[in-house]
Coordinates of C-alpha atoms in Angstrom, one line a residue:
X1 CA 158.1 214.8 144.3
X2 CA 156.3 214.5 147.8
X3 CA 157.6 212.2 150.4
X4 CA 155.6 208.9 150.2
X5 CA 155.1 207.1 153.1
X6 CA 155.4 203.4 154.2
X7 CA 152.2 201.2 153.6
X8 CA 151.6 200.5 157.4
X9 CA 151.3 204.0 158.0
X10 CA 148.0 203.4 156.6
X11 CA 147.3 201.6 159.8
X12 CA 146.8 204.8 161.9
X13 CA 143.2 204.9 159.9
X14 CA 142.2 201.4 160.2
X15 CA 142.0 197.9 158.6
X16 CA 139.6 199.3 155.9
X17 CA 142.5 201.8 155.0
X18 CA 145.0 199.2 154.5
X19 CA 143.1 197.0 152.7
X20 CA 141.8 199.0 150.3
X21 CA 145.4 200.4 149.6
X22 CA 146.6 196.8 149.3
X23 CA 143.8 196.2 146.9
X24 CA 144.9 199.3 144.7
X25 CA 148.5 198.7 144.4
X26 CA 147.6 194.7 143.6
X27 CA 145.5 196.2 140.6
X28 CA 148.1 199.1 139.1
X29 CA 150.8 196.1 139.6
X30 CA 148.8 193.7 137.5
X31 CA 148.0 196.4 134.9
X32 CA 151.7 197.0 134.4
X33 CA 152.6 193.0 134.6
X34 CA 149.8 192.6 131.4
X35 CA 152.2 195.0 129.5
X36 CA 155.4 193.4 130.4
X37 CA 156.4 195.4 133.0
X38 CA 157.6 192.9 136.2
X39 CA 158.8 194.8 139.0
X40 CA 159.7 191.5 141.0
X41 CA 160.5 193.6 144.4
X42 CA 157.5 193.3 146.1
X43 CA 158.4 194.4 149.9
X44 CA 157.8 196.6 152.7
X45 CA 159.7 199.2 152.2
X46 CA 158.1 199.4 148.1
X47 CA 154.2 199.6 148.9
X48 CA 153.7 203.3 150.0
X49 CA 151.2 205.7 149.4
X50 CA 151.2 209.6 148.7
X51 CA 150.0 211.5 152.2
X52 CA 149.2 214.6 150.0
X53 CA 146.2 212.6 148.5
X54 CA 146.3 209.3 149.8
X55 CA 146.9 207.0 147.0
X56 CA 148.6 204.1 147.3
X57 CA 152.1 204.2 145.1
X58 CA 154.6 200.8 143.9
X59 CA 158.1 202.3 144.4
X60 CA 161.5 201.0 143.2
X61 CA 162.0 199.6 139.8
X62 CA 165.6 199.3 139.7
X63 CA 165.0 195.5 139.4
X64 CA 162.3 195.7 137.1
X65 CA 162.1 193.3 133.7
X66 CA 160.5 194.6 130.5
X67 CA 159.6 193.0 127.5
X68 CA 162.3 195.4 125.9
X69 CA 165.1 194.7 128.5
X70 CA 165.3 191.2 129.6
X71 CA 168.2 189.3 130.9
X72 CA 169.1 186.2 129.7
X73 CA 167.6 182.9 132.0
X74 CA 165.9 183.4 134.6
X75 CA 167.2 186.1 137.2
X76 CA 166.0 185.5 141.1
X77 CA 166.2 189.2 142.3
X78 CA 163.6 190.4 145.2
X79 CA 163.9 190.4 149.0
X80 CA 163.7 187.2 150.7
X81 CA 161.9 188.1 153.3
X82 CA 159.0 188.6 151.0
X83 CA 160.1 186.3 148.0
X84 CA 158.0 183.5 147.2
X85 CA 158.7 180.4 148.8
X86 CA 159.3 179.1 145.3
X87 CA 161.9 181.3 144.9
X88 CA 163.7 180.7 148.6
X89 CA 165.4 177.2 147.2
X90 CA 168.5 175.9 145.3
X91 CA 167.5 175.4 142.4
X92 CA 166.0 179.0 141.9
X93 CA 168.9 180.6 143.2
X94 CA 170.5 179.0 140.4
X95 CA 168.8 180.8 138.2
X96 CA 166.2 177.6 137.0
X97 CA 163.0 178.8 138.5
X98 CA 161.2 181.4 136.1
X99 CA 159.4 184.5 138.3
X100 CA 155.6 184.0 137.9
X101 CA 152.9 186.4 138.2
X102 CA 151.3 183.7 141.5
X103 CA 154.6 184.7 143.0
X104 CA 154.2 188.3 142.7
X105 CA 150.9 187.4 144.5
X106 CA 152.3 186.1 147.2
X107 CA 154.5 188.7 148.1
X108 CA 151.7 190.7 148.7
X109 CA 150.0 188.8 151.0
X110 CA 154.0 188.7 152.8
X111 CA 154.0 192.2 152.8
X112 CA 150.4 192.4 154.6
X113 CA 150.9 189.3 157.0
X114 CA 154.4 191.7 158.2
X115 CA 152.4 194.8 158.6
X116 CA 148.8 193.5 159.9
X117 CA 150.9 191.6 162.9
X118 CA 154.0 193.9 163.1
X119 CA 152.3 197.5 163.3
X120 CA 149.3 199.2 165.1
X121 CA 148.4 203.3 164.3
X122 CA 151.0 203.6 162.1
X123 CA 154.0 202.5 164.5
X124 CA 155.8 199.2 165.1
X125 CA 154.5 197.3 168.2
X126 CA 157.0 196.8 171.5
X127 CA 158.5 193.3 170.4
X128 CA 157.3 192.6 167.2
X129 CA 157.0 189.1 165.8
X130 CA 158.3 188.1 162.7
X131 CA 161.9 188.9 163.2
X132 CA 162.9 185.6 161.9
X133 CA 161.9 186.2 158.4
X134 CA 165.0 188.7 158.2
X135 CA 168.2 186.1 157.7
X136 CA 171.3 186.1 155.9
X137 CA 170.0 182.7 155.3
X138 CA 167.3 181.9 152.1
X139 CA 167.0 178.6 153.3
X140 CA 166.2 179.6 157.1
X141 CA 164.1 182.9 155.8
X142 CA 161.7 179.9 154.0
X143 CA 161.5 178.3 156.9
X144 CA 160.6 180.9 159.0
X145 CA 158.0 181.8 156.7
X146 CA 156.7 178.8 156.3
X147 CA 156.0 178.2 160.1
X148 CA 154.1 181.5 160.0
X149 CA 152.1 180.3 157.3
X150 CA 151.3 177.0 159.3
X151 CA 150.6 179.2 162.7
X152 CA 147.9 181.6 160.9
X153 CA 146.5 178.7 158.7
X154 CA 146.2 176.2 161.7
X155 CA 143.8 179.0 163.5
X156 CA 146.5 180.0 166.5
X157 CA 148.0 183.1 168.0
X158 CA 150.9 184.3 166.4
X159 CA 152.5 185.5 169.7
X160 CA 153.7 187.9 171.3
X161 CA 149.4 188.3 171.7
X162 CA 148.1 191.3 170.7
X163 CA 144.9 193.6 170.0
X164 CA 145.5 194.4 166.9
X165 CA 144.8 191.0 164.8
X166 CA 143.6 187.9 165.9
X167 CA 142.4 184.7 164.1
X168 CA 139.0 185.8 164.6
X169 CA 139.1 189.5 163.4
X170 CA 138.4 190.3 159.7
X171 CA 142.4 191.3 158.7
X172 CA 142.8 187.9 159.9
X173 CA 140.4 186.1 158.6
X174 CA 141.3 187.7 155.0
X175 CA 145.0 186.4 155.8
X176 CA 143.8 183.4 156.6
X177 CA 141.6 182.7 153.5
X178 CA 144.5 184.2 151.2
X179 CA 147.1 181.1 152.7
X180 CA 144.1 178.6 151.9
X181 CA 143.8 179.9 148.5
X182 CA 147.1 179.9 147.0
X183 CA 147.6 176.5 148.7
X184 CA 144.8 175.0 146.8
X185 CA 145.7 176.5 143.5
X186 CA 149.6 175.3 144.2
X187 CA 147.6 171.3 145.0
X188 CA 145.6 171.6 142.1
X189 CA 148.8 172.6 139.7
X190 CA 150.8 169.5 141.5
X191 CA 148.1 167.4 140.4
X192 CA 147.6 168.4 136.8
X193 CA 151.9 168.2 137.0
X194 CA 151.7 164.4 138.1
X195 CA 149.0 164.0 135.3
X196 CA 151.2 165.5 132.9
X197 CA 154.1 163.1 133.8
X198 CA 151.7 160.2 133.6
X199 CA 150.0 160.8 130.2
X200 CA 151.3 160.2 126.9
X201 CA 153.6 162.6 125.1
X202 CA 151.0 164.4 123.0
X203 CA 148.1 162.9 123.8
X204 CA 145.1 165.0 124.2
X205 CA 145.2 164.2 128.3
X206 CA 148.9 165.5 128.4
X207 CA 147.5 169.0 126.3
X208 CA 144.9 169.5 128.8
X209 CA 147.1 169.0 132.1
X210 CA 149.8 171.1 130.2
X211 CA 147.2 174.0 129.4
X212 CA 145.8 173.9 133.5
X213 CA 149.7 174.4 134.5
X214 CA 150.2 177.0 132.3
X215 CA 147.0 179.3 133.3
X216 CA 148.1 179.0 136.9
X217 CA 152.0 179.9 135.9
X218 CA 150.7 182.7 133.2
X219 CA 148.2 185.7 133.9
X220 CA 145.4 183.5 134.4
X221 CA 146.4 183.5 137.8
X222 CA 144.0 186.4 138.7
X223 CA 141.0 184.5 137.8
X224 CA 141.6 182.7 141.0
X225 CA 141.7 186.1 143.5
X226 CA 138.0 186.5 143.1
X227 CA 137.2 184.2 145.4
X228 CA 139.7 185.7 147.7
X229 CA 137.9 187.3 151.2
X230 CA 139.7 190.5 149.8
X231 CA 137.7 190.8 146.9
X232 CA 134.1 190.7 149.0
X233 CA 134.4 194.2 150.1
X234 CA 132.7 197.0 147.6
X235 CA 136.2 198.1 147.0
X236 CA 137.5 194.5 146.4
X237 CA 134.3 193.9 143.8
X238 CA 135.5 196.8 142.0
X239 CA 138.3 196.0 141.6
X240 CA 138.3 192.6 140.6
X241 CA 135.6 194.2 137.8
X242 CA 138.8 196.9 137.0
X243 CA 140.7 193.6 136.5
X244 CA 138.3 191.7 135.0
X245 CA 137.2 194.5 132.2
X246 CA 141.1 195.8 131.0
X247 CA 143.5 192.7 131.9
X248 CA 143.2 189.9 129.1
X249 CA 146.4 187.7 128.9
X250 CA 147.8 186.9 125.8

């Protein structure tokens, strides 16, 4: 097999370059998720991409679910510092918190908020930021995350400064509109949750709220991407059409 290397290698030839692998891997990933394949590690260290030809490659599927080999419950396996935040709390450590394709998602967009402000030519920068999301702590690697998600959603440096990526560039702009998104599908599933609790057992108002949270929980999910900054580009369009014309949930 040829050596793979690391996803922010991919930043020796540009934003384009990373983007476009990101956009890749985010489609073979879904393509194996629609057959029942989960392989619920998104990180770092898993995105890479074959030198030889430069295709992007999703490594590491000792934690991988199948339709065919499924534990019993719900198993919280991953690496926090790209887990979603869902999946950083008690009661998901205790095994009550199902793994959801949305939270697949947003290890991606973990994985590209590490490298876009971490690396620059392919190297790590001199005093990276970020180190806080590794911890020995779940709890404290959520909230770490969470005040980088409030830093690059409020429109403000993520220090130390550098040239790379700023809130004004187009890697961070993309960021950016990625945060937004997910938060406003996350509001609109609380919302059709408190309508749920409020309507009548059975009632045809407690059917719909129950269908809404289940398309935002199932596959569905990726109808909501397309609106996504990352999906403008030509390669983005195409791919959203790959995802569009050979992903159908059940």
């Amino acid at each position: 097999m040829p050596r793979y290397e690391p996803i922010q290698a991919l930043t020796k030839t540009g934003d384009e370059a990373l983007l476009n692998g990101f956009l890749a891997l985010l489609y073979g990933h879904a393509m194996l998720w629609s057959i029942g394949i989960e392989q619920r590690d998104i990180s770092a260290g898993n995105l890479m991409f074959n030198p030889n030809d430069g295709k992007p490659q999703l490594c590491d599927f000792d934690l991988a679910h199948t339709d065919l080999i499924r534990p019993a419950g719900y198993s919280n396996t991953g690496t926090w510092a790209f887990m979603a935040l869902e999946l950083l709390s008690w009661l998901a450590m205790k095994g009550h918190v199902p793994r959801l394709y949305r939270h697949e998602i947003e290890s991606f967009v973990a994985v590209l908020i590490w490298v876009a402000f971490r690396c620059r030519d392919g190297v790590l920068i001199s005093n990276p930021p970020l180190g806080d999301w590794i911890n020995a702590s779940y709890s404290e690697c959520r909230s770490a995350r969470e005040k980088t998600y409030t830093v690059i959603r409020d429109n403000l440096e993520l220090g130390p400064k550098q040239d790379r990526i700023s809130p004004e560039s187009k890697l961070g702009r993309i960021i950016q509109d990625a945060l937004e998104e997910m938060d406003g599908v996350d509001a609109t599933r609380r919302l059709h949750k408190r309508d749920l609790k409020r309507a009548d057992p059975g009632s045809e108002e407690a059917l719909k709220s129950q269908a809404k949270i289940e398309e935002i929980d199932g596959l569905e999910y990726i109808d909501t991407l397309f609106v996504w900054q990352l999906f403008k580009s030509p390669r983005g369009r195409e791919v959203a059409s790959l995802l569009q014309t050979y992903i159908r949930a059940p």
